[in-house]
Short mmCIF file of C-alpha atoms and ligand atoms in Angstrom, two decimals:
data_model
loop_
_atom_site.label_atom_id
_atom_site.label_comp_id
_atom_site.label_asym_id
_atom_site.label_seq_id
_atom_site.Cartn_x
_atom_site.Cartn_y
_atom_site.Cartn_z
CA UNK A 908 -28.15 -28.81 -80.44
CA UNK A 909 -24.89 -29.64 -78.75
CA UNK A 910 -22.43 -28.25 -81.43
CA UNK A 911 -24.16 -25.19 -82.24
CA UNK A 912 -24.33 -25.73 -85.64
CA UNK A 913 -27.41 -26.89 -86.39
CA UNK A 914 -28.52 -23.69 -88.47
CA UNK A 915 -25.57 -23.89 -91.41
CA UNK A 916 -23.29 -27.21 -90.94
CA UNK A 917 -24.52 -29.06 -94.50
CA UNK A 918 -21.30 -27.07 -96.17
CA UNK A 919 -18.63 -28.18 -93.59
CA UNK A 920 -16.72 -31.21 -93.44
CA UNK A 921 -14.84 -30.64 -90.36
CA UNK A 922 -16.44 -29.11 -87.34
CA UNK A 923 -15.81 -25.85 -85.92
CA UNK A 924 -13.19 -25.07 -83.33
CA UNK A 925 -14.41 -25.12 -79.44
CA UNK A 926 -12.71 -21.98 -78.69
CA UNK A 927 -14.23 -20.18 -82.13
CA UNK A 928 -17.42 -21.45 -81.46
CA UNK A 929 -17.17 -19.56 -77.75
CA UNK A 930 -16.34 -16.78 -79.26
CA UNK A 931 -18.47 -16.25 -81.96
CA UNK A 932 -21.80 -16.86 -80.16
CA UNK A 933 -23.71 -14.06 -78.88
CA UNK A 934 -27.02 -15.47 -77.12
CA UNK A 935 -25.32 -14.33 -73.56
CA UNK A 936 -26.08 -10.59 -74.99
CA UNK A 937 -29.12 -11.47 -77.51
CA UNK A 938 -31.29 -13.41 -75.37
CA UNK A 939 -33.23 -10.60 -73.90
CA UNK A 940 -34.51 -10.63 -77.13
CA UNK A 941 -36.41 -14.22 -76.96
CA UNK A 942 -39.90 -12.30 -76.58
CA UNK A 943 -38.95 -10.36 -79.89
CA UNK A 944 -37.85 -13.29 -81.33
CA UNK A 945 -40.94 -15.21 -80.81
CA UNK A 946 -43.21 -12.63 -81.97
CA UNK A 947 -41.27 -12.08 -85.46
CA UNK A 948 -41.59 -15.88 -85.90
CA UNK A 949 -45.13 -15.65 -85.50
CA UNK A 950 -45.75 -13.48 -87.86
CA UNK A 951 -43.63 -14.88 -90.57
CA UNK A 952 -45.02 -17.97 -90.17
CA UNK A 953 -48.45 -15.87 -90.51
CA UNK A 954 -46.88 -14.41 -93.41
CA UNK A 955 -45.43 -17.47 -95.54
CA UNK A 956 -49.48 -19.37 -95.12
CA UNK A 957 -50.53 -15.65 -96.66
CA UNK A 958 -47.87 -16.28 -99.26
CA UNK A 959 -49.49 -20.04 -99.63
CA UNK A 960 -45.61 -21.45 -98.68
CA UNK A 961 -47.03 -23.53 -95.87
CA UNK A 962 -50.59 -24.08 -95.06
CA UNK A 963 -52.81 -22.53 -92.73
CA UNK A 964 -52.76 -25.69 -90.26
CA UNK A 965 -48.85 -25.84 -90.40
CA UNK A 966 -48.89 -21.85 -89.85
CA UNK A 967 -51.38 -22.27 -86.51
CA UNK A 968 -49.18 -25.57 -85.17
CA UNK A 969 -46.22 -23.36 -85.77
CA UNK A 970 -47.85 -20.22 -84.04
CA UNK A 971 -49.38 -22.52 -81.08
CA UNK A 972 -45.59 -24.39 -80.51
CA UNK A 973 -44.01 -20.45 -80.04
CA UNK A 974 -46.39 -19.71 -77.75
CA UNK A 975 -45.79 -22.73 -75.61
CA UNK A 976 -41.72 -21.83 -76.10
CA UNK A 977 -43.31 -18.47 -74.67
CA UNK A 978 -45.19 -20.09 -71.71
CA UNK A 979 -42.31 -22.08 -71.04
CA UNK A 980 -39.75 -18.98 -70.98
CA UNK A 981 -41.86 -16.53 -68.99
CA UNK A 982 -41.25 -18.85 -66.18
CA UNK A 983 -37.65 -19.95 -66.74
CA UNK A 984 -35.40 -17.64 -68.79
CA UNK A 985 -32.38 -19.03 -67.47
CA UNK A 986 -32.97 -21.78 -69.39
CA UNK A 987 -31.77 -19.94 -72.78
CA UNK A 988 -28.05 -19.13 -71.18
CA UNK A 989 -28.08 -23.25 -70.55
CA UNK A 990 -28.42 -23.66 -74.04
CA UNK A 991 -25.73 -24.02 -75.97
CA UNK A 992 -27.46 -22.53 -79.26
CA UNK A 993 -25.16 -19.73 -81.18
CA UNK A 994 -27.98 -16.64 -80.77
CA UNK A 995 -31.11 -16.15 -79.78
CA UNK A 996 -32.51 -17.25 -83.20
CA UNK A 997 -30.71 -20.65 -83.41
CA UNK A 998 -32.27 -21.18 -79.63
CA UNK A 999 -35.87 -20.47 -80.72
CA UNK A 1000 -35.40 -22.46 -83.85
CA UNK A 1001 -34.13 -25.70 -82.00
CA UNK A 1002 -36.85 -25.06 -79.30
CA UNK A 1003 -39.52 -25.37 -82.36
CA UNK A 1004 -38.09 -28.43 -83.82
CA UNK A 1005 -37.63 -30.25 -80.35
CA UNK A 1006 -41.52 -29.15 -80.28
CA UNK A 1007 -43.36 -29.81 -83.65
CA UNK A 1008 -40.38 -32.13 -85.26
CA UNK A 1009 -39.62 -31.92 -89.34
CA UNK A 1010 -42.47 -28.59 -89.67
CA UNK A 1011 -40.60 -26.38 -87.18
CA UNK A 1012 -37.78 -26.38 -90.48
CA UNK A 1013 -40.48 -24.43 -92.66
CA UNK A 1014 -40.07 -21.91 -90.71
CA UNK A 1015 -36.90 -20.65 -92.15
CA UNK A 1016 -38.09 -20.50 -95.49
CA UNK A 1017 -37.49 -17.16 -97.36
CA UNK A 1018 -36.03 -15.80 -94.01
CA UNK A 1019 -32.61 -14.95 -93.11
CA UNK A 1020 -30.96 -14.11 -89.55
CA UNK A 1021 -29.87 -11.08 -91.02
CA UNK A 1022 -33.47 -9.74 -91.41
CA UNK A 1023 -34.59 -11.60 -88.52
CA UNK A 1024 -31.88 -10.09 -86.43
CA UNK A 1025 -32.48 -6.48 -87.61
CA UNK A 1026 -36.38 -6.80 -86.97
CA UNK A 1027 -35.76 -8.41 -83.63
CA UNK A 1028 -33.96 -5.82 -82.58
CA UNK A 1029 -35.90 -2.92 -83.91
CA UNK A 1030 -39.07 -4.07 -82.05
CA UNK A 1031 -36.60 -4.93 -78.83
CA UNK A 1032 -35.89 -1.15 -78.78
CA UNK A 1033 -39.13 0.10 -78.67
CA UNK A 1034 -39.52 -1.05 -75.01
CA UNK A 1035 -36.26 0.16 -74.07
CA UNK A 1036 -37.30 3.59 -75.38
CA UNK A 1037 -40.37 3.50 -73.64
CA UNK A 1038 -38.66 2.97 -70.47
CA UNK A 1039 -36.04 5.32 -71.04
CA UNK A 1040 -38.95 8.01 -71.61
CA UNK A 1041 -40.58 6.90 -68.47
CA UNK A 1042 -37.60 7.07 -66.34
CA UNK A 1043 -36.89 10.92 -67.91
CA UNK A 1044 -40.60 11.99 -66.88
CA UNK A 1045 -40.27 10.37 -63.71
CA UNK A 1046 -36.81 12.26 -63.11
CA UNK A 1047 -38.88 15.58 -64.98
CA UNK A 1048 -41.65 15.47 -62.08
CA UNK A 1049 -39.39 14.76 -59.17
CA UNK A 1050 -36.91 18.20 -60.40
CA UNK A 1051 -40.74 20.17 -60.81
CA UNK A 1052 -41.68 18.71 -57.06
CA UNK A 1053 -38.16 20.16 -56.20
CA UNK A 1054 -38.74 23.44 -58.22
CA UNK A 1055 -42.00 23.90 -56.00
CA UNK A 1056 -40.94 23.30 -53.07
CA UNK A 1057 -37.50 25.63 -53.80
CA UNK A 1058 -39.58 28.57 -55.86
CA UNK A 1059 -38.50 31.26 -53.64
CA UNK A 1060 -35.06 29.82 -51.97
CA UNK A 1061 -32.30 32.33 -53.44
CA UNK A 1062 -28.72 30.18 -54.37
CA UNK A 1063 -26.06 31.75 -56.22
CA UNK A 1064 -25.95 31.49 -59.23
CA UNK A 1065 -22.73 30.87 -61.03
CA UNK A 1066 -20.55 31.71 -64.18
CA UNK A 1067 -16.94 30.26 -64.01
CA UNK A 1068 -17.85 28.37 -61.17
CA UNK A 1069 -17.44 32.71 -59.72
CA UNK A 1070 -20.54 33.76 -57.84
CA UNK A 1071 -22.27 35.95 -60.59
CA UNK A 1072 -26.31 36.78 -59.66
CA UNK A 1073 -28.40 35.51 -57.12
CA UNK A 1074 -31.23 32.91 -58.98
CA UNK A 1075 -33.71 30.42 -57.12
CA UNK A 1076 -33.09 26.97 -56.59
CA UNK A 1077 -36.59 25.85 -58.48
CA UNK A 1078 -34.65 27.96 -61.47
CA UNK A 1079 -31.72 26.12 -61.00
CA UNK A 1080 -33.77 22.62 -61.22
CA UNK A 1081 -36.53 23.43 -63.85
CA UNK A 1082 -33.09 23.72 -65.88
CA UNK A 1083 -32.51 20.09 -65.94
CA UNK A 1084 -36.19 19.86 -66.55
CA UNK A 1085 -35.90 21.60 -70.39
CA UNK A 1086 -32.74 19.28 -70.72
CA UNK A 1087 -34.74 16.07 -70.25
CA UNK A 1088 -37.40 17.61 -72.25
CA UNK A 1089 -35.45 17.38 -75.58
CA UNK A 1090 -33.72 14.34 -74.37
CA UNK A 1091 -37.72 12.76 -74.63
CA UNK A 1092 -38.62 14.83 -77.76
CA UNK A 1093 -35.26 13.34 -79.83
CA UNK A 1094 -36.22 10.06 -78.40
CA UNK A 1095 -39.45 10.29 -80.03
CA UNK A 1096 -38.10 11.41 -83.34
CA UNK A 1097 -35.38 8.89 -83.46
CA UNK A 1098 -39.01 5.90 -82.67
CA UNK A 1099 -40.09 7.52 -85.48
CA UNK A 1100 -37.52 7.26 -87.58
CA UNK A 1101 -36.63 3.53 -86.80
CA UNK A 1102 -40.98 2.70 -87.41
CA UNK A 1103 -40.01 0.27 -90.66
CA UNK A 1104 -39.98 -3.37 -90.82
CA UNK A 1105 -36.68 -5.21 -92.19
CA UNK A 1106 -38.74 -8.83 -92.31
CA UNK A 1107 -38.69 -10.32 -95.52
CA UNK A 1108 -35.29 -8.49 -96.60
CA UNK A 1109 -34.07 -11.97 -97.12
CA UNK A 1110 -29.93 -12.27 -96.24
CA UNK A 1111 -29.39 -9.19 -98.50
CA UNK A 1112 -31.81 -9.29 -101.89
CA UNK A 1113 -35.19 -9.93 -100.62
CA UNK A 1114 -37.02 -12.81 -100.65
CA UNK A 1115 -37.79 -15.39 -103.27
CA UNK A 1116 -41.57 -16.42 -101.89
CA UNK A 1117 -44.72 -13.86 -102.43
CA UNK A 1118 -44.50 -12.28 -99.24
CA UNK A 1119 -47.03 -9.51 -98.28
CA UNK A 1120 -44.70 -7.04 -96.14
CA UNK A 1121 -46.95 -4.47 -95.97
CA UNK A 1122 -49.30 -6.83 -94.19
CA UNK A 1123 -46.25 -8.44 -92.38
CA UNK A 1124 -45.09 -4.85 -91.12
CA UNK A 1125 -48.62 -3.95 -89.90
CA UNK A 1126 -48.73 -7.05 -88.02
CA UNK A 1127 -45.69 -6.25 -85.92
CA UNK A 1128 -47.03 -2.91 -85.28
CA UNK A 1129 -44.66 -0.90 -87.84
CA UNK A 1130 -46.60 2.00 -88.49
CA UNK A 1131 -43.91 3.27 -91.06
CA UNK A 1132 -44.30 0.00 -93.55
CA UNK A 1133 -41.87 -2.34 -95.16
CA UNK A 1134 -38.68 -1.32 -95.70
CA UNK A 1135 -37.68 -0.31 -99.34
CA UNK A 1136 -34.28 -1.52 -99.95
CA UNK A 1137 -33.33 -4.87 -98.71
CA UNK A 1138 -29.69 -4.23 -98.44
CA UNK A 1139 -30.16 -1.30 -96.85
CA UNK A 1140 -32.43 -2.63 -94.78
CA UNK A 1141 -30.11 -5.88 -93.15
CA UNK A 1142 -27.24 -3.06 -92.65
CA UNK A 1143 -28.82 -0.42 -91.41
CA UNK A 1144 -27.92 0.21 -87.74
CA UNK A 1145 -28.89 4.05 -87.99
CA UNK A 1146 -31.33 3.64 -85.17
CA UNK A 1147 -28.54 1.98 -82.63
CA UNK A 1148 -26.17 4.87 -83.15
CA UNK A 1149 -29.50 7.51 -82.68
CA UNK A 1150 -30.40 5.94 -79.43
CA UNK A 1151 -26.72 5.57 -78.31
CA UNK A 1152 -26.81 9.57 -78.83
CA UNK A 1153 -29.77 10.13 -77.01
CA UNK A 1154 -28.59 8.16 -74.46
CA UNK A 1155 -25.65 10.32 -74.35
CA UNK A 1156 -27.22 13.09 -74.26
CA UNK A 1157 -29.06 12.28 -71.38
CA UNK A 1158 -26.03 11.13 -69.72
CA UNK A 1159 -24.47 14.76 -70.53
CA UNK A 1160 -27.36 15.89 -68.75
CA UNK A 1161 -27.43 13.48 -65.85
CA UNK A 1162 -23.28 14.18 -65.74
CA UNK A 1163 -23.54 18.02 -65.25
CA UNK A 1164 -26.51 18.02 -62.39
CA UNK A 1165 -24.04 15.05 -60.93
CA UNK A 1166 -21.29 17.43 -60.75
CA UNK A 1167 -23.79 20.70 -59.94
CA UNK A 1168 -24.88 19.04 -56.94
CA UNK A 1169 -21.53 17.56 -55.75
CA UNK A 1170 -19.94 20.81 -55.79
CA UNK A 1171 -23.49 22.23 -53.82
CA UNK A 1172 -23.05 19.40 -51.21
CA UNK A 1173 -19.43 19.97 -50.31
CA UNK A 1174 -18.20 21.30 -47.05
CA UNK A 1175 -16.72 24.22 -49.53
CA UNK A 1176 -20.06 25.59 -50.74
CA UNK A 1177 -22.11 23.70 -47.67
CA UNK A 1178 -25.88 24.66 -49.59
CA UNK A 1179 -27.32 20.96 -49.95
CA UNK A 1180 -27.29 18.08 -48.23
CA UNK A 1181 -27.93 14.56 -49.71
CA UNK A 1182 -29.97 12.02 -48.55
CA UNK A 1183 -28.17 9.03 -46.18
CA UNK A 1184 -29.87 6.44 -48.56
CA UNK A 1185 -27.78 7.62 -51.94
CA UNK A 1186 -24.47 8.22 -49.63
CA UNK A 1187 -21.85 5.86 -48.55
CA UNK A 1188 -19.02 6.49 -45.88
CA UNK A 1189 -15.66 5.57 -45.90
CA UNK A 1190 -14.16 2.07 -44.55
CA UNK A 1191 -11.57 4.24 -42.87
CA UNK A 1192 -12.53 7.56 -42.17
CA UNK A 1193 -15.54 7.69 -39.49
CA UNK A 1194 -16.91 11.09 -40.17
CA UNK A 1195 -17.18 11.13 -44.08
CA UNK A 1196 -20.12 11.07 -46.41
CA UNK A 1197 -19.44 10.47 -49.94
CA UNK A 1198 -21.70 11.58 -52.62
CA UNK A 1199 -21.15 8.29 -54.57
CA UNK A 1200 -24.53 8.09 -56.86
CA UNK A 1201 -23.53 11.17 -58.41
CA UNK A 1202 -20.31 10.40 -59.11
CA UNK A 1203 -20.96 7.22 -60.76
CA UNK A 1204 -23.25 8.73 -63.15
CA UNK A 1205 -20.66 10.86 -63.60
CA UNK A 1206 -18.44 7.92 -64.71
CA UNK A 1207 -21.14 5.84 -66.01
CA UNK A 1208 -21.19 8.57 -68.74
CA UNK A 1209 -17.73 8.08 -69.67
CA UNK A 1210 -18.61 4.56 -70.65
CA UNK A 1211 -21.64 5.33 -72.66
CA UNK A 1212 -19.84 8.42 -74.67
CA UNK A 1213 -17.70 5.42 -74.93
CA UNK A 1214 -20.42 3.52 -76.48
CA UNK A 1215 -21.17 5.62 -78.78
CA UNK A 1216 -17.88 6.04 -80.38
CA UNK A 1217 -17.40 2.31 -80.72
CA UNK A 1218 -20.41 2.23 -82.67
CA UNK A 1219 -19.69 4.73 -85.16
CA UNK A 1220 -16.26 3.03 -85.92
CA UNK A 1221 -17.49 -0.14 -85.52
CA UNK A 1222 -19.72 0.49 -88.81
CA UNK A 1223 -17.58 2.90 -90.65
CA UNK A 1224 -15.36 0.27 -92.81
CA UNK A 1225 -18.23 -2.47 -93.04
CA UNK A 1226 -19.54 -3.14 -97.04
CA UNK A 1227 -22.62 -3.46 -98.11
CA UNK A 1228 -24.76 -5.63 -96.82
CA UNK A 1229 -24.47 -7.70 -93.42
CA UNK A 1230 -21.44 -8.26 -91.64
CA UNK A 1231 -20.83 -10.13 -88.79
CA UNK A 1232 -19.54 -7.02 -87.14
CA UNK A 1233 -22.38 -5.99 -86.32
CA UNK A 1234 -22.82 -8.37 -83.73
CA UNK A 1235 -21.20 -6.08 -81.64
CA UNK A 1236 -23.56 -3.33 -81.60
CA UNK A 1237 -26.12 -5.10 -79.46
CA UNK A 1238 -23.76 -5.20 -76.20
CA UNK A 1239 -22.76 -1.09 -76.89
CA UNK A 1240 -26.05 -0.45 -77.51
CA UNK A 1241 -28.06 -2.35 -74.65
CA UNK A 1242 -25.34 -1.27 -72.14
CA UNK A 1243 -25.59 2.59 -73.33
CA UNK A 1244 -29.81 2.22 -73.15
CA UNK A 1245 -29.54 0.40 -70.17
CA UNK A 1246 -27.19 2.89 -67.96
CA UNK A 1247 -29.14 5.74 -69.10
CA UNK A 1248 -32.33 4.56 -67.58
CA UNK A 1249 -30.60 2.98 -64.41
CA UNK A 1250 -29.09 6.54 -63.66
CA UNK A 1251 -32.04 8.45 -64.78
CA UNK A 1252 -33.53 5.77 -61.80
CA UNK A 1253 -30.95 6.88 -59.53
CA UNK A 1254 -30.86 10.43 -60.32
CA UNK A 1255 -34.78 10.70 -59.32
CA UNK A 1256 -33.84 9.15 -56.04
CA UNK A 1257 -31.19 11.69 -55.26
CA UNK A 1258 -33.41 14.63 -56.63
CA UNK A 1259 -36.39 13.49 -54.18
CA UNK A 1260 -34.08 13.04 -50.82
CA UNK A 1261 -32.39 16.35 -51.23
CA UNK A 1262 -32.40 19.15 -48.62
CA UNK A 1263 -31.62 22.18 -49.17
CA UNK A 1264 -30.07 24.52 -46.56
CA UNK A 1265 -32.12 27.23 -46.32
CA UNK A 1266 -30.15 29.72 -44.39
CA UNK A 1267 -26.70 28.91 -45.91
CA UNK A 1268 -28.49 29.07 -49.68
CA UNK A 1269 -29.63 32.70 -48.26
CA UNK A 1270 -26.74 33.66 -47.26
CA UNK A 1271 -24.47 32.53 -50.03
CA UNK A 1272 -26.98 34.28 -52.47
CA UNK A 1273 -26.86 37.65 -50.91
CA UNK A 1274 -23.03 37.56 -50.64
CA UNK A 1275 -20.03 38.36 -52.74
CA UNK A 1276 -21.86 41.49 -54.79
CA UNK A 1277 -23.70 39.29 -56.73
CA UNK A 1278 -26.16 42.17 -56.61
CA UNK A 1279 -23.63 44.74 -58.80
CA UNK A 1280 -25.41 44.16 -61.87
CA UNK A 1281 -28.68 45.51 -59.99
CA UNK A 1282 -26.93 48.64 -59.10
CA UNK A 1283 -25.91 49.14 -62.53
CA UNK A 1284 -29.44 48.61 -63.67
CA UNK A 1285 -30.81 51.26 -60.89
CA UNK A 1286 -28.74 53.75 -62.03
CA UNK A 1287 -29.81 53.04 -66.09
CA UNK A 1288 -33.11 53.82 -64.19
CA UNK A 1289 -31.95 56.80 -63.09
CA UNK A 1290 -30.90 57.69 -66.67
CA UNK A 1291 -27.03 56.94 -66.71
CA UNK A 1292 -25.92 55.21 -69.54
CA UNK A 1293 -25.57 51.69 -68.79
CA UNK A 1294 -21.71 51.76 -69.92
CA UNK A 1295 -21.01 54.21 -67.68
CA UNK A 1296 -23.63 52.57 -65.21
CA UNK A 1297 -21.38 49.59 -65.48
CA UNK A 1298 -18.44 51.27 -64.80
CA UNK A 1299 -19.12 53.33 -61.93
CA UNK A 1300 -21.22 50.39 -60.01
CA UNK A 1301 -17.63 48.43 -60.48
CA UNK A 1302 -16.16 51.39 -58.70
CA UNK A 1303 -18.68 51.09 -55.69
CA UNK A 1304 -17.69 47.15 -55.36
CA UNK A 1305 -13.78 48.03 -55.28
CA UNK A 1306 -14.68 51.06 -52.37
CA UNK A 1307 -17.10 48.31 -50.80
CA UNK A 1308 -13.99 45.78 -51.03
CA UNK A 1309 -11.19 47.72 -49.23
CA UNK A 1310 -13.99 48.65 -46.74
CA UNK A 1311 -15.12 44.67 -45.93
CA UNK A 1312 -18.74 45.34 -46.26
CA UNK A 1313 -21.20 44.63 -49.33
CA UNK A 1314 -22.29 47.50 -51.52
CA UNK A 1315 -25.88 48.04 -49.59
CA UNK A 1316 -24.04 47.87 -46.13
CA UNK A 1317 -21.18 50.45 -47.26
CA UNK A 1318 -21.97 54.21 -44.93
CA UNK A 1319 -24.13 56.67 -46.20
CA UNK A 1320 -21.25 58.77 -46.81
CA UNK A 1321 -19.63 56.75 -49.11
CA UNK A 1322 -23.11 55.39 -50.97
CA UNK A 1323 -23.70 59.57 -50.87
CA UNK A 1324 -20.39 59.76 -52.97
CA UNK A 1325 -19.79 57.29 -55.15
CA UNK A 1326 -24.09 56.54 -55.98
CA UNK A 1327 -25.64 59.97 -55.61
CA UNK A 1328 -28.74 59.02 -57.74
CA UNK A 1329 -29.68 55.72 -55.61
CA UNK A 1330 -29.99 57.53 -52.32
CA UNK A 1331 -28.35 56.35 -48.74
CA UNK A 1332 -30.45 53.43 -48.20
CA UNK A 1333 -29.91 50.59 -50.77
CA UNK A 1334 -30.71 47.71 -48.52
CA UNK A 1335 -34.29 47.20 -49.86
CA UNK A 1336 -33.76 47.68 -53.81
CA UNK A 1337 -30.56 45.67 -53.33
CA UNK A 1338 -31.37 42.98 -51.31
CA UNK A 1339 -31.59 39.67 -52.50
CA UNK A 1340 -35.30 39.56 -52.84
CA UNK A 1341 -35.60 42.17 -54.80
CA UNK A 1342 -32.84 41.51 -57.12
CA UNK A 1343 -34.72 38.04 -57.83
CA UNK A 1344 -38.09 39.53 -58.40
CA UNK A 1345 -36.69 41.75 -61.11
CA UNK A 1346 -35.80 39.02 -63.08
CA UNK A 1347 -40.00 38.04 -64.48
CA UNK A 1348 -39.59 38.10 -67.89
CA UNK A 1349 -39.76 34.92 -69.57
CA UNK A 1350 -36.88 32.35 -68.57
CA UNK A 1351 -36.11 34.32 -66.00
CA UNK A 1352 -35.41 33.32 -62.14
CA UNK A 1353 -38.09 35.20 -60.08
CA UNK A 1354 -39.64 33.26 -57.80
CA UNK A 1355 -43.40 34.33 -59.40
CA UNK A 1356 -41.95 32.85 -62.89
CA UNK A 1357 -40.32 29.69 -61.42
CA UNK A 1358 -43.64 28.88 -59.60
CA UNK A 1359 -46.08 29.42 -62.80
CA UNK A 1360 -43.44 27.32 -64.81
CA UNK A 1361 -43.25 24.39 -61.82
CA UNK A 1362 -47.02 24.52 -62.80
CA UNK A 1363 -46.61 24.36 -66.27
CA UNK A 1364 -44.46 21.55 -66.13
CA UNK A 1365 -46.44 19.65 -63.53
CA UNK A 1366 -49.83 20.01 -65.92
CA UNK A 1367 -48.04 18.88 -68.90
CA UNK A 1368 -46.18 15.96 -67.49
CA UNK A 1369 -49.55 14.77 -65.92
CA UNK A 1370 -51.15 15.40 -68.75
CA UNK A 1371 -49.67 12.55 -70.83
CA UNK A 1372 -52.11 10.07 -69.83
CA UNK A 1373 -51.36 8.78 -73.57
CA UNK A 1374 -47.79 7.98 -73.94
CA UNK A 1375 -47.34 9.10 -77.49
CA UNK A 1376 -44.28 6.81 -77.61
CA UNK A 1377 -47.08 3.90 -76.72
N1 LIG B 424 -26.16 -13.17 -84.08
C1 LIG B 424 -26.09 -12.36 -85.24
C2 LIG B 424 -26.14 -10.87 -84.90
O1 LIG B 424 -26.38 -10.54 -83.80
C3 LIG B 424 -27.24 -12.61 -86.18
C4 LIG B 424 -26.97 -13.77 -87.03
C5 LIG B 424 -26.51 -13.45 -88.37
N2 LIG B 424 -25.41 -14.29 -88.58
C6 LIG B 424 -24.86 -14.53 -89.74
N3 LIG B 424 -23.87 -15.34 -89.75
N4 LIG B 424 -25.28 -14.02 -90.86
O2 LIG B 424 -25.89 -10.05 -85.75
#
């Protein structure tokens, strides 16, 4: 098909502009979806012999010529950007013809690229969200092997980027952990929601032969059915803009641990250090190491935020039903699915070469009075009302300041005076220890909790030997 035309040029008298027909193709972003492609065809060609359009021989030629276009793809792909068909659908069509002659044109019959197109995609985006959920475990098990290994290791914890309370740096991962945890559970909902099967929606008003689509939508796997409106059903991009969110989301979450761990491996804070292998250097500086894998997921979110937003508008003014507009979902969208799984990829890499150090975390965590709260909460124990608790423990820190110690190191003379009811040695109830094994309740950062929670975690993520998204 040298012109590219070959699917609607009866009507036209003239042909169509070189530089329109450039522009107006989209095969170099719809060809990943020849195996999608292939497998609708089958099954409409299954589908129109059920109907008794074409016969059961013509239907088994047709089915046995797309799988030899399969054959012949699995081992060159590049062969579809050498064509110069107009999408994905026009290449598979003149593949069939070039195979089986005049009875690869039955094929079309009751069928429209606009249902094709939403059905191809549909079942395209089930793999993607399969591998999206597998890169989000993988990342979930690498932060639990981190949260092990980390259980016990105080880091301070912070609230305006201020040093508030001392928390463990298994805490501080398993965090990420419950992010990616609803990342994979509206990932699942949105598979769900997208479960119905747009084929034999016609352009717009259905189509004109007796076509089973029940039995059509089992046989590509739809466990929701048929879809119920057929102009709804060519139009309805619902499921790009879901994924494009969920993909955001993850990207949110991928974007804050980015900048978490930046700010934890600068020479400022000094309390992790990245591996060499997700670290480049500088072409003139000889001593730097640049956290660059972090901060181009940081970016890369930018883009798919991005994404999203051109999505939204990109549908917003569009009538019912198809519009040629939406061709541009399927570069937004596979970009936005794609980045999100590369960086999730990325992200697990940095997670598993990180190194904590040890002392430094210690250090940090037991410094800067991040254990005031504690003395506030010793002397509720000693029945002062926390209010007044509060107030007096502030006291202590502004004594402990002019004096250049921290509030468990100030003299017995002054603990004597300004914390009567603690005693003069606060070095064991405030020490950083003990002001993290307090903290057991549920959620909370004690090292006992963090460790039954890593375990948690690490049963239920091995657990899934059935994918439910399978
Ligand atoms: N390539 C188109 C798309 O991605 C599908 C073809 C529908 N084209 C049309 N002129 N109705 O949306």
């Amino acid at each position: 098909m040298s012109s590219g035309t070959g699917l609607w040029g009866g009507r036209f008298a003239e042909a169509p502009n070189e530089v329109f027909l450039r522009f107006q193709e989209s095969l170099s972003v719809d060809a990943r979806m020849w195996r999608e492609d292939l497998a609708g065809s089958m099954a409409w060609a299954r589908a129109l012999a059920d109907a008794g359009v074409i016969t059961d021989e013509e239907a088994g030629r047709l089915q046995e010529a797309l799988e030899a276009i399969g054959g012949e793809l699995e081992g060159d792909e590049a062969r579809i950007a050498r064509s110069e068909a107009e999408d994905v659908h026009s290449f598979v069509e003149a593949a069939l013809v070039a195979k089986v002659g005049a009875l690869g044109k039955k094929l079309h019959t009751g069928r429209s690229r606009n249902d094709q197109v939403a059905t191809d995609l549909k079942l395209h985006l089930r793999g993607l969200v399969h591998r999206m959920d597998e890169a989000a475990r993988d990342l979930q098990l690498a932060l639990v092997e981190l949260a092990d290994r980390t259980a016990d290791l105080p880091l301070p914890g912070y609230t305006h980027l201020q040093r508030a309370q001392p928390i463990t740096a298994g805490h501080h991962a398993l965090a990420y952990v419950e992010m990616l945890a609803r990342d994979r559970s509206r990932l699942a909902d949105a598979e769900e929601r997208m479960d119905t099967c747009p084929l034999g929606s016609g352009a717009l008003a259905g189509t004109a032969f007796p076509i089973d689509r029940e039995a059509l939508a089992e046989d590509l796997g739809f466990g929701g059915g048929a879809t119920r409106n057929s102009l709804d059903a060519v139009s309805d991009r619902d499921h790009a803009l879901e994924l494009t969110f969920v993909a955001s989301t993850v990207m949110l979450h991928l974007s804050r641990l980015a900048e978490d761990w930046i700010f934890l491996a600068s020479q400022e804070a000094g309390l992790i250090e990245l591996s060499d292998a997700v670290c480049t250097g500088s072409s003139l500086m000889p001593q730097k190491k640049n956290p660059d894998a972090l901060e181009l997921v940081r970016g890369r979110a930018g883009r798919v935020f991005g994404n999203l937003q051109a999505l939204l508008v990109l549908q917003k003014g569009t009538p019912l039903a198809y519009n040629r507009d939406f061709q541009e979902d399927k570069r937004l969208l596979f970009d936005a699915l794609d980045s999100a799984i590369d960086c999730l990829v990325v992200t697990a890499l940095v997670v598993r070469g990180v190194q904590h150090r040890k002392a430094a975390c210690r250090r940090a965590a037991a410094a800067s009075y991040q254990n005031a709260t504690d003395v506030a909460d010793l002397l509720v124990a000693a029945g002062v009302p926390f209010r007044d608790a509060h107030e007096r423990a502030g006291l202590a820190v502004r004594r402990a300041l002019e004096l250049g110690v921290e509030l468990e190191a100030m003299p017995a003379a002054e603990l004597e005076k300004h914390l009567p009811e603690l005693g003069s040695d606060l070095s064991e109830q405030l020490s950083v220890d003990a002001v993290l094994a307090r903290r057991d309740a549920i959620g909370g950062t004690a090292p006992g909790r963090v460790r039954d929670e890593a375990a948690q975690w690490r049963a239920a993520l091995h657990d899934e030997t059935q994918d439910p998204l399978e």
